[in-house]
Amino acid sequence: MRIQVSNSAPPAPTPSPRSSAPAYAEGERRSRRRGATLDDALLRAAWEELSAVGYAKLTMEGVAVRAGTSKAVLYRRWPNRAHLALAAYRHHVVPVADQIPDTGDLREDVMAVLRHMRRNSGEMSPETLHGLLAELRTMPPDLMELLPSVMMTILRRAAERGEVDIEKVTPRIAALPGDLQRHQVLVTGRPGSDDFLAEIVDEIFLPLVTPSPLRSQTTAGG
Amino acid sequence: MRIQVSNSAPPAPTPSPRSSAPAYAEGERRSRRRGATLDDALLRAAWEELSAVGYAKLTMEGVAVRAGTSKAVLYRRWPNRAHLALAAYRHHVVPVADQIPDTGDLREDVMAVLRHMRRNSGEMSPETLHGLLAELRTMPPDLMELLPSVMMTILRRAAERGEVDIEKVTPRIAALPGDLQRHQVLVTGRPGSDDFLAEIVDEIFLPLVTPSPLRSQTTAGG
Amino acid sequence: MRIQVSNSAPPAPTPSPRSSAPAYAEGERRSRRRGATLDDALLRAAWEELSAVGYAKLTMEGVAVRAGTSKAVLYRRWPNRAHLALAAYRHHVVPVADQIPDTGDLREDVMAVLRHMRRNSGEMSPETLHGLLAELRTMPPDLMELLPSVMMTILRRAAERGEVDIEKVTPRIAALPGDLQRHQVLVTGRPGSDDFLAEIVDEIFLPLVTPSPLRSQTTAGG
Amino acid sequence: MRIQVSNSAPPAPTPSPRSSAPAYAEGERRSRRRGATLDDALLRAAWEELSAVGYAKLTMEGVAVRAGTSKAVLYRRWPNRAHLALAAYRHHVVPVADQIPDTGDLREDVMAVLRHMRRNSGEMSPETLHGLLAELRTMPPDLMELLPSVMMTILRRAAERGEVDIEKVTPRIAALPGDLQRHQVLVTGRPGSDDFLAEIVDEIFLPLVTPSPLRSQTTAGG
DNA sequence: CTCTAAACGAGACGGTACGTCCAGTCTTCGG
DNA sequence: CCGAAGACTGGACGTACCGTCTCGTTTAGAG
């Protein structure tokens, strides 16, 4: 599959951000790269190209030129630009969010996770995200980031502190904040504001997982 | 420079290379269409083409051939295939969900709305949806269907029946079921099952909007 | 923006819509042509197309199809169909008239040259010639064939035999037979008959270049 | 047939010499033209358009806009732009050269005729001429201007003055100066200089038609 | 003076070719 | 054998203009 902008607009004299960018200095005649070195250079070039021109205008040709290699080298590794872009993204973002926050306060933990997620998803522009989804047909699992597991850890800790009624927490509820944030990005094309995150957490998530204060009273009184 | 013969010769009654869809019966030599008639034929053809080959393979040429017209006629109306596809979708789906359900039961109403929404969004394949989003960069408002207004009507009625604590209902909460369903479609590429809808409603939505039973008990008992 | 599926599938071995000219036998799956081989095939195809449909209906697309290649390959070599047609002509006609006739008789030599020129210019239909001139704005020198140099050689030999007064021969006079023939082709759209050629030679050319018989008598008598 | 320049060059933002040129002042709402009035306006507009943009870029659309009418009105009168352009030319040039010069000197008469012809053929650019020939396939007789008849008149008068041996004059010889001038225009795209005309007359034409001086001497002496 | 038939003007329609761009494949050569 | 370079086949793009057609308006000219 392939996405490209309509050339309705006068196509601009193509100052070609890449044409003038030899991958190595003139006359250097760098020796031929292979294996991991080459892979790394390719992914780095792909990421730069993606950042420079956007997914719609990303072409294998452009990446090849920027990397100082040929299209064949790319096709030998990735079947099309969607997979290339995905690989470039994975190669670029900070590993994953295993740095689970632990501030001692549930709200703060959840907000921290959402902000981290927002930062990562901000790396990949919504345009890129839509393009990838259009070509891949399904979201690659590792883009779902902030898998429930992270949330479950946070929630378990909060439950130990009495902030959460762990029985109320289903997988879907644990995934809820992440899902809503992702939905926002997909639909509006922009990550949510801090207020948006707060709304999710305060209006929806926390009410669903915090213990019902009156129930405990009643229970206690029963 | 360019020289070419005049198309004086009768242009042959369009033997329609696309065998499956002759625009009109052989020899009929339908008179030239205009205005609304033509608009309708174009959108119908676009929708058929979209259903037949999918968004990725949708081409202006293909639609033009199927409609028995030329690309120029399409470009005169829509600037690119994204807008064409969107218009075709709008032209095809049952108007909108103004048929607000009113079963007397909140859960049933919400489920009905979600099912209707699922039916409509099922009309547009996820592939198409992603493609559109990739090219439009932002969700056209009328694809957000099931705008909060519909939900608010349902919720207001439920509140009158005492099923809902209207004070708990914020716009975001009203939009929640629709957003989660849309998220599901966008991320998995498939609309949710009935169980999925039930989960949304029973685990998340209803708990957020129903009056706290114990509080009333307590209040009543106080 | 634009999304389209990858042409990964084997693109079907070109069933060649132009029935008359399969570029290669069925199922042969000829290996990809390059360089001079391809150049030659392109020019040959262009010439065939030109002969088949005429210049007015000559299209880059048609040539590409006949050559079993794509328009891009043509445009990489020639900027438009005029240059392509010209190149095809040059590639097709027997080199040039370096085979200068030498029959020992001036009239016969000139007639031979004119006939050769007629044969060559007959290769390029007047329609094509006009089309080329319309697009090129000026006659390419090598289409002027029968450049004065050929005529000068013939005339010099004739002068040695006493058939020509070389002092009377200006470049314009040497070019005269060729120019008149070309004029005839350009204006009437058909090459001249044998009678026409004879008229040019006997009425106009020979009287201008043969020595005045009486002058020599007088001179001899002086 | 149709000639049009390749749009290789950036097509210029089309300041459209005609778009801003309503055929009549704003708000005037000129009454609808018919018959000869309209014919004249159409031909005038066609000639202006031809002068403004050249034959290659001449379009029926452009002429219609300039004339403040529609294409249908043009097509009702002329089957294609070649005939339109030809009609516009005929409508524009001073009638024809019936003003046969009579200076009392053969050389001067012939030069006068050639200059007149050059002026007229200068009105129609070679580009236009080639375009017309390409589409008409044969030269319209009235473009051959300075048909032999004019020359024959001049030559007959000269013969009466003893400047010409009328027996030497064949139709082809009478047509010779005109043919060579036309050839020059067709081949080089530019009308000949005064020197060129003089060359034709002095080197070729006059020697062919003037009585042989020595023959008369000899005859006189015999 | 009214009525009618024809032509006008405006612009959309169905169609063809343009010249460009990029996909994905293949060939060639050098290391 | 693989990397680098780049040409190849294929196909859609969006534009331009063709010649035709439909529609509503205007204008002669006949009765």
PDB file of C-alpha atoms in Angstrom, chain A residues 3 47 50-51 54-56 81 85 89 117-135 139 143 181-192, chain B residues 129-139 186, chain C residues 1 3:
ATOM      1  CA  ILE A   3      -0.131   6.948   0.608  1.00  0.00           C
ATOM      2  CA  TRP A  47      13.258   8.087  10.788  1.00  0.00           C
ATOM      3  CA  LEU A  50       9.789  10.477   8.142  1.00  0.00           C
ATOM      4  CA  SER A  51      10.354  13.450  10.390  1.00  0.00           C
ATOM      5  CA  GLY A  54       5.919  13.127   6.844  1.00  0.00           C
ATOM      6  CA  TYR A  55       4.472   9.748   6.164  1.00  0.00           C
ATOM      7  CA  ALA A  56       2.392  10.775   3.199  1.00  0.00           C
ATOM      8  CA  ARG A  81       7.311   1.414   3.575  1.00  0.00           C
ATOM      9  CA  ALA A  85       8.356   3.136   9.067  1.00  0.00           C
ATOM     10  CA  TYR A  89       9.702   4.065  14.983  1.00  0.00           C
ATOM     11  CA  MET A 117       2.351   7.611  26.647  1.00  0.00           C
ATOM     12  CA  ARG A 118       1.474  10.980  25.227  1.00  0.00           C
ATOM     13  CA  ARG A 119       5.132  11.769  24.805  1.00  0.00           C
ATOM     14  CA  ASN A 120       5.743   8.555  22.893  1.00  0.00           C
ATOM     15  CA  SER A 121       2.701   8.798  20.721  1.00  0.00           C
ATOM     16  CA  GLY A 122       3.722  12.356  20.043  1.00  0.00           C
ATOM     17  CA  GLU A 123       6.855  10.990  18.450  1.00  0.00           C
ATOM     18  CA  MET A 124       4.746   9.374  15.821  1.00  0.00           C
ATOM     19  CA  SER A 125       2.570  11.967  14.229  1.00  0.00           C
ATOM     20  CA  PRO A 126      -1.091  11.104  13.883  1.00  0.00           C
ATOM     21  CA  GLU A 127      -0.650  11.371  10.159  1.00  0.00           C
ATOM     22  CA  THR A 128       1.928   8.608  10.360  1.00  0.00           C
ATOM     23  CA  LEU A 129      -0.229   6.598  12.664  1.00  0.00           C
ATOM     24  CA  HIS A 130      -3.208   6.731  10.340  1.00  0.00           C
ATOM     25  CA  GLY A 131      -1.062   5.903   7.381  1.00  0.00           C
ATOM     26  CA  LEU A 132       0.346   2.881   9.148  1.00  0.00           C
ATOM     27  CA  LEU A 133      -3.060   1.693  10.227  1.00  0.00           C
ATOM     28  CA  ALA A 134      -4.361   2.128   6.727  1.00  0.00           C
ATOM     29  CA  GLU A 135      -1.639  -0.059   5.337  1.00  0.00           C
ATOM     30  CA  MET A 139      -2.623  -1.962  15.183  1.00  0.00           C
ATOM     31  CA  LEU A 143       2.014   0.415  19.574  1.00  0.00           C
ATOM     32  CA  GLN A 181      -6.128   8.900  25.117  1.00  0.00           C
ATOM     33  CA  ARG A 182      -5.411   6.894  21.980  1.00  0.00           C
ATOM     34  CA  HIS A 183      -8.913   7.513  20.755  1.00  0.00           C
ATOM     35  CA  GLN A 184      -8.370  11.216  21.183  1.00  0.00           C
ATOM     36  CA  VAL A 185      -5.189  11.127  19.152  1.00  0.00           C
ATOM     37  CA  LEU A 186      -6.722   9.041  16.395  1.00  0.00           C
ATOM     38  CA  VAL A 187      -9.821  11.150  16.065  1.00  0.00           C
ATOM     39  CA  THR A 188      -8.543  14.663  16.502  1.00  0.00           C
ATOM     40  CA  GLY A 189      -5.044  14.167  15.241  1.00  0.00           C
ATOM     41  CA  ARG A 190      -3.592  15.774  18.322  1.00  0.00           C
ATOM     42  CA  PRO A 191      -2.673  14.390  21.729  1.00  0.00           C
ATOM     43  CA  GLY A 192      -4.879  15.542  24.557  1.00  0.00           C
TER      44      GLY A 192
ATOM     45  CA  LEU B 129     -11.813   4.580   7.636  1.00  0.00           C
ATOM     46  CA  HIS B 130      -8.065   4.529   8.175  1.00  0.00           C
ATOM     47  CA  GLY B 131      -7.448   5.588   4.637  1.00  0.00           C
ATOM     48  CA  LEU B 132      -9.805   8.500   5.007  1.00  0.00           C
ATOM     49  CA  LEU B 133      -8.264   9.562   8.278  1.00  0.00           C
ATOM     50  CA  ALA B 134      -4.816   9.317   6.771  1.00  0.00           C
ATOM     51  CA  GLU B 135      -5.778  11.615   3.960  1.00  0.00           C
ATOM     52  CA  LEU B 136      -8.122  13.973   5.756  1.00  0.00           C
ATOM     53  CA  ARG B 137      -5.926  14.304   8.843  1.00  0.00           C
ATOM     54  CA  THR B 138      -8.942  14.741  11.049  1.00  0.00           C
ATOM     55  CA  MET B 139     -12.205  12.978  11.576  1.00  0.00           C
ATOM     56  CA  LEU B 186      -9.915   1.869  14.789  1.00  0.00           C
TER      57      LEU B 186
ATOM     58  CA  MET C   1      -3.107  11.731  -0.150  1.00  0.00           C
ATOM     59  CA  ILE C   3      -3.238   4.831  -0.784  1.00  0.00           C
TER      60      ILE C   3
END
